Short mmCIF file of C-alpha atoms and ligand atoms in Angstrom, two decimals:
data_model
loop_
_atom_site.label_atom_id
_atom_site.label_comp_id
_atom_site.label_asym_id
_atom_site.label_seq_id
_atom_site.Cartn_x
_atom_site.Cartn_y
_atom_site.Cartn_z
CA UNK A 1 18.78 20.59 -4.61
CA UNK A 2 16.57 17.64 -4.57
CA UNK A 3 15.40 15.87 -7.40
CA UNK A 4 12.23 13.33 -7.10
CA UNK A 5 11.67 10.19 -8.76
CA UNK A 6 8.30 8.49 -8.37
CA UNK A 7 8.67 4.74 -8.96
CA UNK A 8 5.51 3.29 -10.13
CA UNK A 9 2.30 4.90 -12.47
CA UNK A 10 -0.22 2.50 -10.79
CA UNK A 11 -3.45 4.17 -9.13
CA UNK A 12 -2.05 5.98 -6.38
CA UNK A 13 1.70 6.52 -8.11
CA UNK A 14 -0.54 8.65 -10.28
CA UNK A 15 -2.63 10.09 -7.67
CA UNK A 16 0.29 10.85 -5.81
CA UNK A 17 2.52 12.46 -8.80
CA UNK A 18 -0.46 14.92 -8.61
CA UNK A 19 0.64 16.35 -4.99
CA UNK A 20 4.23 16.14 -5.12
CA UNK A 21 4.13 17.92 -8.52
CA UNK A 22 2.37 20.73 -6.87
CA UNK A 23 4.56 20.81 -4.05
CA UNK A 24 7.77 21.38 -6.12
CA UNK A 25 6.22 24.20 -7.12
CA UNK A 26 6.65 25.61 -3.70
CA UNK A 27 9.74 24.89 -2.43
CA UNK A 28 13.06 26.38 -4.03
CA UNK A 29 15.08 23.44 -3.19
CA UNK A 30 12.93 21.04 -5.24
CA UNK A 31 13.45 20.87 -8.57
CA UNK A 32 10.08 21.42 -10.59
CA UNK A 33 10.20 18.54 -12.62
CA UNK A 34 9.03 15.06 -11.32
CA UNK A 35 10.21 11.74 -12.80
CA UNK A 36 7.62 9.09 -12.74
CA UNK A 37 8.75 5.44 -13.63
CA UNK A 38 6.00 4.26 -15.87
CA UNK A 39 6.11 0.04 -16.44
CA UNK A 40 5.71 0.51 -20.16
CA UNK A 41 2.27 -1.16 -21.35
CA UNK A 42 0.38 -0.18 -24.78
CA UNK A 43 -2.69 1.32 -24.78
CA UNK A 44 -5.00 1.04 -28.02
CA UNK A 45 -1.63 0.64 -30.21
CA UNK A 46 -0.25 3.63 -27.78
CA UNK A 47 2.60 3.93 -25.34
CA UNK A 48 1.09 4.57 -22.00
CA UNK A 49 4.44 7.12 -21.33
CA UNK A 50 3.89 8.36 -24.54
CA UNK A 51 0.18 9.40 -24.03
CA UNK A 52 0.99 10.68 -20.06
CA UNK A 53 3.45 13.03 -21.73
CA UNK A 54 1.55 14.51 -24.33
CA UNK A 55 -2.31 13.76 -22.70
CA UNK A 56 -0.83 14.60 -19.54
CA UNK A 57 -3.40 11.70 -18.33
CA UNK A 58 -2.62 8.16 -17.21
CA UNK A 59 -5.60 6.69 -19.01
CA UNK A 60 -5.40 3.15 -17.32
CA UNK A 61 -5.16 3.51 -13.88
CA UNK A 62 -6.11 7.12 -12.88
CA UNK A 63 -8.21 8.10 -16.30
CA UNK A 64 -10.12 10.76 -14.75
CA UNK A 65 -7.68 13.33 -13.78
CA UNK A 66 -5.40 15.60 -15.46
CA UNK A 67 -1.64 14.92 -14.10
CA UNK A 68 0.33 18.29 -13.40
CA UNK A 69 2.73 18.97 -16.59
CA UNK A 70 5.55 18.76 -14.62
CA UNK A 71 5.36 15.29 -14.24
CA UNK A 72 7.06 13.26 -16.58
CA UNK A 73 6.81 9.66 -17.69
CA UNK A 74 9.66 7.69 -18.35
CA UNK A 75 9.75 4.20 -19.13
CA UNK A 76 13.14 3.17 -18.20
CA UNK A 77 14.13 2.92 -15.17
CA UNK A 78 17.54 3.80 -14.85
CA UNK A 79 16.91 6.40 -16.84
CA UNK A 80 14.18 7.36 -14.62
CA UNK A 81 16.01 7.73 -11.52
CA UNK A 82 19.24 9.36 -13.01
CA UNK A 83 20.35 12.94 -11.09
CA UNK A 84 17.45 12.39 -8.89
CA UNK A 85 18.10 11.63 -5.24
CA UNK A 86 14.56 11.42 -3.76
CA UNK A 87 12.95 8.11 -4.42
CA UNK A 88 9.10 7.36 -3.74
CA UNK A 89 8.31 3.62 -3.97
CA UNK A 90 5.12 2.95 -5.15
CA UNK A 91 4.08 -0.26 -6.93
CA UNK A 92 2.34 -3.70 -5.91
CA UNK A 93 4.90 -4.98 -3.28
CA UNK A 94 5.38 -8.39 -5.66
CA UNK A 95 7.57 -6.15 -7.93
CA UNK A 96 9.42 -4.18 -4.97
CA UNK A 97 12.46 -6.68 -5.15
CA UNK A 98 13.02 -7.21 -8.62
CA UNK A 99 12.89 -3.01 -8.78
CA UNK A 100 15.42 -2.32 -6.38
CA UNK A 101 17.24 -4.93 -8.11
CA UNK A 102 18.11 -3.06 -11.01
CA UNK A 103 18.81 -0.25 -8.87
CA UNK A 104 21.76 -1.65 -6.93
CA UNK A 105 24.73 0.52 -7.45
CA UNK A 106 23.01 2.98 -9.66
CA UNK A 107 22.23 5.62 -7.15
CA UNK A 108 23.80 8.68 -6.06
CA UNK A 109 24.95 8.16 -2.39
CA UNK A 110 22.93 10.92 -1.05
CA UNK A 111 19.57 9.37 -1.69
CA UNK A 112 16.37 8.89 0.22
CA UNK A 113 13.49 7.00 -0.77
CA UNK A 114 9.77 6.69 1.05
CA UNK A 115 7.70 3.99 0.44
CA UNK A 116 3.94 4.51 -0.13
CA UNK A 117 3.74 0.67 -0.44
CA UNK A 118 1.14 -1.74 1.57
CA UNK A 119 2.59 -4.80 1.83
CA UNK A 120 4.54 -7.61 3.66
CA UNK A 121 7.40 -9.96 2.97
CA UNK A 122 8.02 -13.42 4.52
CA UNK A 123 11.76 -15.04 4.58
CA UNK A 124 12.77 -17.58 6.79
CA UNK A 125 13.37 -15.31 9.74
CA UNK A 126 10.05 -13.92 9.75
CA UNK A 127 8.74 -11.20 8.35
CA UNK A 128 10.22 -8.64 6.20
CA UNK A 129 9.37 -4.84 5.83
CA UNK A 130 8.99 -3.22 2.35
CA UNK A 131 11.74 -0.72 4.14
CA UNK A 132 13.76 -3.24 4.75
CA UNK A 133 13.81 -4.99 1.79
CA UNK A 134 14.74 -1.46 -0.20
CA UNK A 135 17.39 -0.58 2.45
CA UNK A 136 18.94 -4.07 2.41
CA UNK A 137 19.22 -4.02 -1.36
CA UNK A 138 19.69 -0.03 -1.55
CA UNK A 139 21.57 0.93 1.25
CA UNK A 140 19.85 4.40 1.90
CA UNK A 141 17.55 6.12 4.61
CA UNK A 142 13.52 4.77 3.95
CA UNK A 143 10.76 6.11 5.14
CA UNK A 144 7.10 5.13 4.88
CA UNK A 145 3.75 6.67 3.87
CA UNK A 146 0.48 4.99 4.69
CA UNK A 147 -2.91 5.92 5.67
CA UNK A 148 -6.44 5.86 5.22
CA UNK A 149 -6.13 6.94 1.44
CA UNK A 150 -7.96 5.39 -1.68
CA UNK A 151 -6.00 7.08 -4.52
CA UNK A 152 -9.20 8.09 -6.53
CA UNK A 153 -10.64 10.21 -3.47
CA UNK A 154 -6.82 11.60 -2.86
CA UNK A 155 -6.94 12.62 -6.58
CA UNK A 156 -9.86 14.22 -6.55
CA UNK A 157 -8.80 16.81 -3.36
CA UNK A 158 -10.98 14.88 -1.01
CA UNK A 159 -10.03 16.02 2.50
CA UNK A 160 -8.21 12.93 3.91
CA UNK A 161 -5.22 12.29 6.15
CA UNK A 162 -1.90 10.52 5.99
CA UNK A 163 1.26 9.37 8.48
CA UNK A 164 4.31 9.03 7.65
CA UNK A 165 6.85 6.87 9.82
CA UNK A 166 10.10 7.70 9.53
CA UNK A 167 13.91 6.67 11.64
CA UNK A 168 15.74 10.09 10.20
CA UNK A 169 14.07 13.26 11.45
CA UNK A 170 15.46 15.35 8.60
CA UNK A 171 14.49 13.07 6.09
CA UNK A 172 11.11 13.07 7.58
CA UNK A 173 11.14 16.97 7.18
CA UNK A 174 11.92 16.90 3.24
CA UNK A 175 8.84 14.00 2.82
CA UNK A 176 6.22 16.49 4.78
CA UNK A 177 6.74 18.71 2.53
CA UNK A 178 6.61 16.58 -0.97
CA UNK A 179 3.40 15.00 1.00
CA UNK A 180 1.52 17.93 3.24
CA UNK A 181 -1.39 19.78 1.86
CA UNK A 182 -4.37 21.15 2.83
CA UNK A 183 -6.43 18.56 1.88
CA UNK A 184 -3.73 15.89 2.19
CA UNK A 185 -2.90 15.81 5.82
CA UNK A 186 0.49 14.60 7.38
CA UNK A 187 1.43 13.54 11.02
CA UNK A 188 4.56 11.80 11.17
CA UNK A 189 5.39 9.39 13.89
CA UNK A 190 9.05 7.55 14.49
CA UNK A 191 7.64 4.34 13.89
CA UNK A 192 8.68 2.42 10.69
CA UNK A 193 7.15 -0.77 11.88
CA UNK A 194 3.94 -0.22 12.97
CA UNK A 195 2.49 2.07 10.11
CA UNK A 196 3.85 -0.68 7.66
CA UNK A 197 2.29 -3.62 9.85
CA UNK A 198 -1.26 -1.71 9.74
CA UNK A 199 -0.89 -1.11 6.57
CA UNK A 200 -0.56 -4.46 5.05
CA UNK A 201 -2.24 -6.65 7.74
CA UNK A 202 -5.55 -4.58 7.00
CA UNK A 203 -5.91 -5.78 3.48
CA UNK A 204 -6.74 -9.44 5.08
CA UNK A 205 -8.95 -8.27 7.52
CA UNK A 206 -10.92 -6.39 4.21
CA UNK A 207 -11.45 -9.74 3.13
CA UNK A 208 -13.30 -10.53 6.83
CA UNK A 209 -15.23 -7.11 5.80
CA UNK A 210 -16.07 -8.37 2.25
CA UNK A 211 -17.06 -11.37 3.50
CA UNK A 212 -19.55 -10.27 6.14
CA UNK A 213 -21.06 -7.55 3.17
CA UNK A 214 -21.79 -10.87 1.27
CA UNK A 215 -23.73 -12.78 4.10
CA UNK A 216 -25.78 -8.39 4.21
CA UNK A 217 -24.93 -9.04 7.86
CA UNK A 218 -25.15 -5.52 7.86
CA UNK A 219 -23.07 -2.22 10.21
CA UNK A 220 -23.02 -4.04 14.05
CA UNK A 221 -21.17 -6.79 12.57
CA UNK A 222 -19.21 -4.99 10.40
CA UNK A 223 -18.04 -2.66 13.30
CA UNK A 224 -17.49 -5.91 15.55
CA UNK A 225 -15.26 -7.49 12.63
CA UNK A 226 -12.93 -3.80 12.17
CA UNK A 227 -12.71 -3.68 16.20
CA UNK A 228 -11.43 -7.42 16.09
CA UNK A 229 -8.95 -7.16 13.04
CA UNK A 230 -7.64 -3.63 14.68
CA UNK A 231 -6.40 -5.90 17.83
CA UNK A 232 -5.51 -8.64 15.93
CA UNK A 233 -3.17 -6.63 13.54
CA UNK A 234 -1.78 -4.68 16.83
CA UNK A 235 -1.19 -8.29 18.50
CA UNK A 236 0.94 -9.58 15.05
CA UNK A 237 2.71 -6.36 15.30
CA UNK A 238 3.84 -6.51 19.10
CA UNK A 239 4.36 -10.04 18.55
CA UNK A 240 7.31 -9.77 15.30
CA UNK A 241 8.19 -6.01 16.09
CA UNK A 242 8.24 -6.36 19.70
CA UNK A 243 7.10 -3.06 22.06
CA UNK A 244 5.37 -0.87 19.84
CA UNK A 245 4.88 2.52 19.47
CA UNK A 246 0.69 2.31 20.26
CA UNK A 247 0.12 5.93 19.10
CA UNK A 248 0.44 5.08 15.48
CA UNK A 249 -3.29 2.90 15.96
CA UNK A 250 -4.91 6.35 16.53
CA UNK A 251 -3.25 7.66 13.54
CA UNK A 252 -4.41 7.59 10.20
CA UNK A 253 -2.36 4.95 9.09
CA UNK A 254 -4.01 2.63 12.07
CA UNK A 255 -7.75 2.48 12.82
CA UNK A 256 -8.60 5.36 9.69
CA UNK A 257 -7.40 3.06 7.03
CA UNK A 258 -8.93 -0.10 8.40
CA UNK A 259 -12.27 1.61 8.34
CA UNK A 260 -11.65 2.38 5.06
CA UNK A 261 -10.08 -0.42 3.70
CA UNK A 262 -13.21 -2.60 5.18
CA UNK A 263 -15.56 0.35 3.57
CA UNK A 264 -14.36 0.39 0.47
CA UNK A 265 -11.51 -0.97 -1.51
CA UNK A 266 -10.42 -3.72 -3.70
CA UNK A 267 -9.78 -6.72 -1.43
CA UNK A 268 -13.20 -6.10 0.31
CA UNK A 269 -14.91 -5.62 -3.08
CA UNK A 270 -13.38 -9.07 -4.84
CA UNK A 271 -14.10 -10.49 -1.20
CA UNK A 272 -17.47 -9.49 -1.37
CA UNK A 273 -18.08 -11.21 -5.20
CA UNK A 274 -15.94 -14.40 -3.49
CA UNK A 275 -18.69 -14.59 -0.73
CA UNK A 276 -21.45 -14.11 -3.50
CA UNK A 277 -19.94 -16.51 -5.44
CA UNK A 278 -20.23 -18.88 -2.64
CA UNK A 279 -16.31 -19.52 -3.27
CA UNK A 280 -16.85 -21.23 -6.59
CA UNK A 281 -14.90 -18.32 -8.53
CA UNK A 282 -11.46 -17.73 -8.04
CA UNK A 283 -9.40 -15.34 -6.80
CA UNK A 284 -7.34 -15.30 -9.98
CA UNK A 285 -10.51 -14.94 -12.25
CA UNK A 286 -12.07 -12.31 -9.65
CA UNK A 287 -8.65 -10.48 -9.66
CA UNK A 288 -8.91 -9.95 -13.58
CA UNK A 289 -12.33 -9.32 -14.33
CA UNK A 290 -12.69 -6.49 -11.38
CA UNK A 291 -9.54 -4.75 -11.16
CA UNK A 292 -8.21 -3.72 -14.55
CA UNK A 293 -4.84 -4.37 -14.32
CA UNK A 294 -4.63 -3.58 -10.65
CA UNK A 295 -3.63 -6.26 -7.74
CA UNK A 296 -5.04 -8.21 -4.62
CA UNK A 297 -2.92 -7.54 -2.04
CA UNK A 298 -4.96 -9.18 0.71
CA UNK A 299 -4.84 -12.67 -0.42
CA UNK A 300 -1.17 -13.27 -0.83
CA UNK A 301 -0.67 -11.64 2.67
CA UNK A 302 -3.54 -13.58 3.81
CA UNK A 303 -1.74 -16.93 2.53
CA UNK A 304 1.63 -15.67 3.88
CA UNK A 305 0.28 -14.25 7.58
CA UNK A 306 -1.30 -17.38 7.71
CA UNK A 307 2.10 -19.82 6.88
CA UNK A 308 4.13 -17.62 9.30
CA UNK A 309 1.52 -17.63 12.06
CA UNK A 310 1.65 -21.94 11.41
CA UNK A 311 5.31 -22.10 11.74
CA UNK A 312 5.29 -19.94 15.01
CA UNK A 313 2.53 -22.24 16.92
CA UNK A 314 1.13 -19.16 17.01
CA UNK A 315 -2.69 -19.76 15.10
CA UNK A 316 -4.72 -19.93 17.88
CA UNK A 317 -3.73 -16.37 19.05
CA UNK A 318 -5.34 -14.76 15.67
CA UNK A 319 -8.69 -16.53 15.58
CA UNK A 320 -10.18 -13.94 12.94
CA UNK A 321 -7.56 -14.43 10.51
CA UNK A 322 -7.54 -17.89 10.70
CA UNK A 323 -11.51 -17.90 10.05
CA UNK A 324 -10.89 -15.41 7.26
CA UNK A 325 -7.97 -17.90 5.88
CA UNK A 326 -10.26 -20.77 5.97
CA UNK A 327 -13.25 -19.12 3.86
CA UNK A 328 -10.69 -17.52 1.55
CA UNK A 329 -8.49 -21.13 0.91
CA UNK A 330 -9.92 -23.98 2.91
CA UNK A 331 -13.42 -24.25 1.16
CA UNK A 332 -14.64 -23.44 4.57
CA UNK A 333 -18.42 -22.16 4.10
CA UNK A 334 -18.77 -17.90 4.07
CA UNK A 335 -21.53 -18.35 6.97
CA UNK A 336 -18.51 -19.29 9.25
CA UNK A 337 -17.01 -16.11 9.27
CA UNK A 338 -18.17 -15.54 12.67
CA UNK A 339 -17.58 -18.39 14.14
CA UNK A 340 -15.24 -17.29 16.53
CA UNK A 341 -14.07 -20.02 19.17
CA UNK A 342 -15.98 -19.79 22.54
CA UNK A 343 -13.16 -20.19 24.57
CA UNK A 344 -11.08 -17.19 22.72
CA UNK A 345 -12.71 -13.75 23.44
CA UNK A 346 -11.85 -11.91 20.24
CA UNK A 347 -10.26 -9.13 22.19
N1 LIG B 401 -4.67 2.52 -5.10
C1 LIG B 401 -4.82 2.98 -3.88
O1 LIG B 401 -5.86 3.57 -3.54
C2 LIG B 401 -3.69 2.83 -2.90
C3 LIG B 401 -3.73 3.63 -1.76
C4 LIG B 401 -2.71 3.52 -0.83
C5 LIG B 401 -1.68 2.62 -1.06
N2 LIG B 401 -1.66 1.85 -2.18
C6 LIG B 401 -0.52 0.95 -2.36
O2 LIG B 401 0.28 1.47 -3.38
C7 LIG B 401 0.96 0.41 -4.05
C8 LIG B 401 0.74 0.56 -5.54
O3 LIG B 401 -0.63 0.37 -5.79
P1 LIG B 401 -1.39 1.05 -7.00
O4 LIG B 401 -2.83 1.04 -6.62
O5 LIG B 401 -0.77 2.34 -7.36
O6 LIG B 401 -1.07 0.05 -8.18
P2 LIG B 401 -2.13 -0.50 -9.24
O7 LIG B 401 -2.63 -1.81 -8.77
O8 LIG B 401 -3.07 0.60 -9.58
O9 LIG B 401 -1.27 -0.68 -10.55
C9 LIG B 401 -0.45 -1.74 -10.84
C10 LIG B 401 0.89 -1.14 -11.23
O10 LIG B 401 1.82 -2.19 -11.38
C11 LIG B 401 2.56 -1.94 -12.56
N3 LIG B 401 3.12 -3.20 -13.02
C12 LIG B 401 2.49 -4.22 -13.65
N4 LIG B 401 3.39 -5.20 -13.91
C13 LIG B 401 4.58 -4.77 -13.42
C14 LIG B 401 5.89 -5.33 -13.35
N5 LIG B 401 6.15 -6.52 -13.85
N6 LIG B 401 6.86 -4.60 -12.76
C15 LIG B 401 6.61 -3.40 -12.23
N7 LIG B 401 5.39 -2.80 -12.25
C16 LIG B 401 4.41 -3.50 -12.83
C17 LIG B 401 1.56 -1.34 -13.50
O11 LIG B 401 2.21 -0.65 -14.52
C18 LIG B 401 0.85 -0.38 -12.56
O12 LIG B 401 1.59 0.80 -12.43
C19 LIG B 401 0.40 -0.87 -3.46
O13 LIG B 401 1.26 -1.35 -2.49
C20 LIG B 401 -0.89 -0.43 -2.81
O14 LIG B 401 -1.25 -1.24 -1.73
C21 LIG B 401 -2.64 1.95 -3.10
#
């Protein structure tokens, strides 16, 4: 029997809860209830566990949608994850480490875990995968879930699709069916890397896109700027992960979710307000008056690609990055988002 613990309540913790609770409900060798770790917080003198559980609501980040009853908040985390042996990882990647931290030891030795987080790592030897970091400190099988899916669309049965990359075949079997619906759409691919390299990489080129929306440059450039970050995020991911697996661009972890991410989103909607701001607001200030709680992830990749990139004489080779890294922390004027070097075709 496999039990399912979903470890974060953010946006698309929430969203998610919402399939895999309904997917429990299929299979006999899930058990029906779903645990979801909730990072306590009070709401209006209320705990926001205490209000899922009765409201069956998270009324900060998901407020309008009803959460399945057999999902239930707990606000412990141990206590979360006790008996179960399915783990989905799903919080800002700045708290992944700390997390699996306090899970060291504490797990039965049959468990699996997925991450639905988008995010990279940086250590001395380069860069590290939210997989990795979980496995290193864990010890189990992880697979990954990514794709061109803003939680709020997801949540409200918007037709969309997903990939999941995955190193154990089986494993990937059990996580199509907590995931795969008809309006929720899996492929999986044997590719850990390169769905996790797309998926993190594309929040700094949603700054590019955020940027360019500021200047009203309008859909020509926009298209030019998604065609450029696609091959520049496939060029970082050859270049630390070696001979990719190509297919997983055309899936909807690759080219849907850059679209997407450069459509809509958070990083290219604080990006936007940056540009409009003509860079006198900060990130910071942008951060907590737009997103309610929720975080940036493109900036702290963007500052992170960027320092990696530096250290591996490597700049030169990622020409829209480095423009999007000098409007975003050099002071470098919005208008010079396009400025790409004439003796660097983009492609
Ligand atoms: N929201 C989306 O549409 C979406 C879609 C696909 C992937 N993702 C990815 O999913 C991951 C989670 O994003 P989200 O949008 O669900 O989160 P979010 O930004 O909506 O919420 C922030 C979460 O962090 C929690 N938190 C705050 N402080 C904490 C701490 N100290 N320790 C642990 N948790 C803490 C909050 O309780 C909340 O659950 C991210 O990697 C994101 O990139 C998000």
């Amino acid at each position: 029997m496999k039990r399912v613990c979903i470890v974060g309540a953010g946006n698309w913790g929430s969203a998610a809860s919402m399939i895999i609770a309904r997917n429990m409900k299929r299979y006999d060798h899930f058990e029906n209830t779903v645990n979801m770790w909730v990072y306590e917080e009070m709401i209006d003198g209320r705990k926001l566990t205490e209000i899922i559980n009765t409201e069956h609501r998270n009324v900060k980040y998901l407020p309008d949608h009803e959460l399945p009853e057999n999902v239930v908040a707990v606000p412990e985390l141990l206590d979360a994850v006790c008996d179960c042996n399915v783990l989905v990882f799903v919080l800002p990647h700045q708290f992944l480490h700390r997390t699996c931290k306090t899970l060291k030891g504490r797990l039965p030795p049959d468990t699996i875990a997925i991450s639905l987080i988008k995010g990279i790592d940086f250590n001395e030897e380069g860069v590290v995968l939210m997989t990795d970091m979980i496995k290193n400190e864990l010890d189990i099988d992880v697979s990954v879930l990514s794709g061109a899916n803003i939680a709020n669309e997801i949540a409200a049965g918007k037709f969309c699709e997903s990939t999941i990359g995955y190193a154990d075949e089986e494993n990937a079997t059990t996580f199509y069916e907590m995931f795969n619906e008809k309006n929720f759409r899996i492929s999986i691919v044997n590719d850990i890397e390169s769905v996790q390299v797309f998926g993190a990489i594309k929040n700094v080129i949603a700054l590019g896109a955020g940027f360019c929306d500021a200047l009203e440059m309008g859909n020509n450039t926009k298209a030019a700027l998604i065609r450029i970050g696609l091959l520049e995020i496939q060029r970082f991911a050859r270049k630390y992960f070696g001979p990719i697996n190509d297919a997983a661009m055309l899936e909807s972890c690759g080219l849907a979710d850059l679209i997407t991410t450069c459509l809509g989103g958070r990083n290219r909607r604080c990006a936007e307000a940056f540009g409009r701001a003509d860079g006198k607001r900060s990130w910071e200030e942008l951060e907590a008056e737009m997103l309610n709680g929720q975080k940036l992830q493109g900036t702290s990749t963007c500052l992170e690609v960027m320092k990696i990139l530096k250290r591996d004489n490597a700049v030169g080779d990622f020409p829209f990055m480095e423009l999007i890294h000098n409007v975003a922390y050099e002071g470098a004027p919005i208008s010079t988002i396009v400025d790409f070097p004439d003796e660097h075709a983009p492609a």
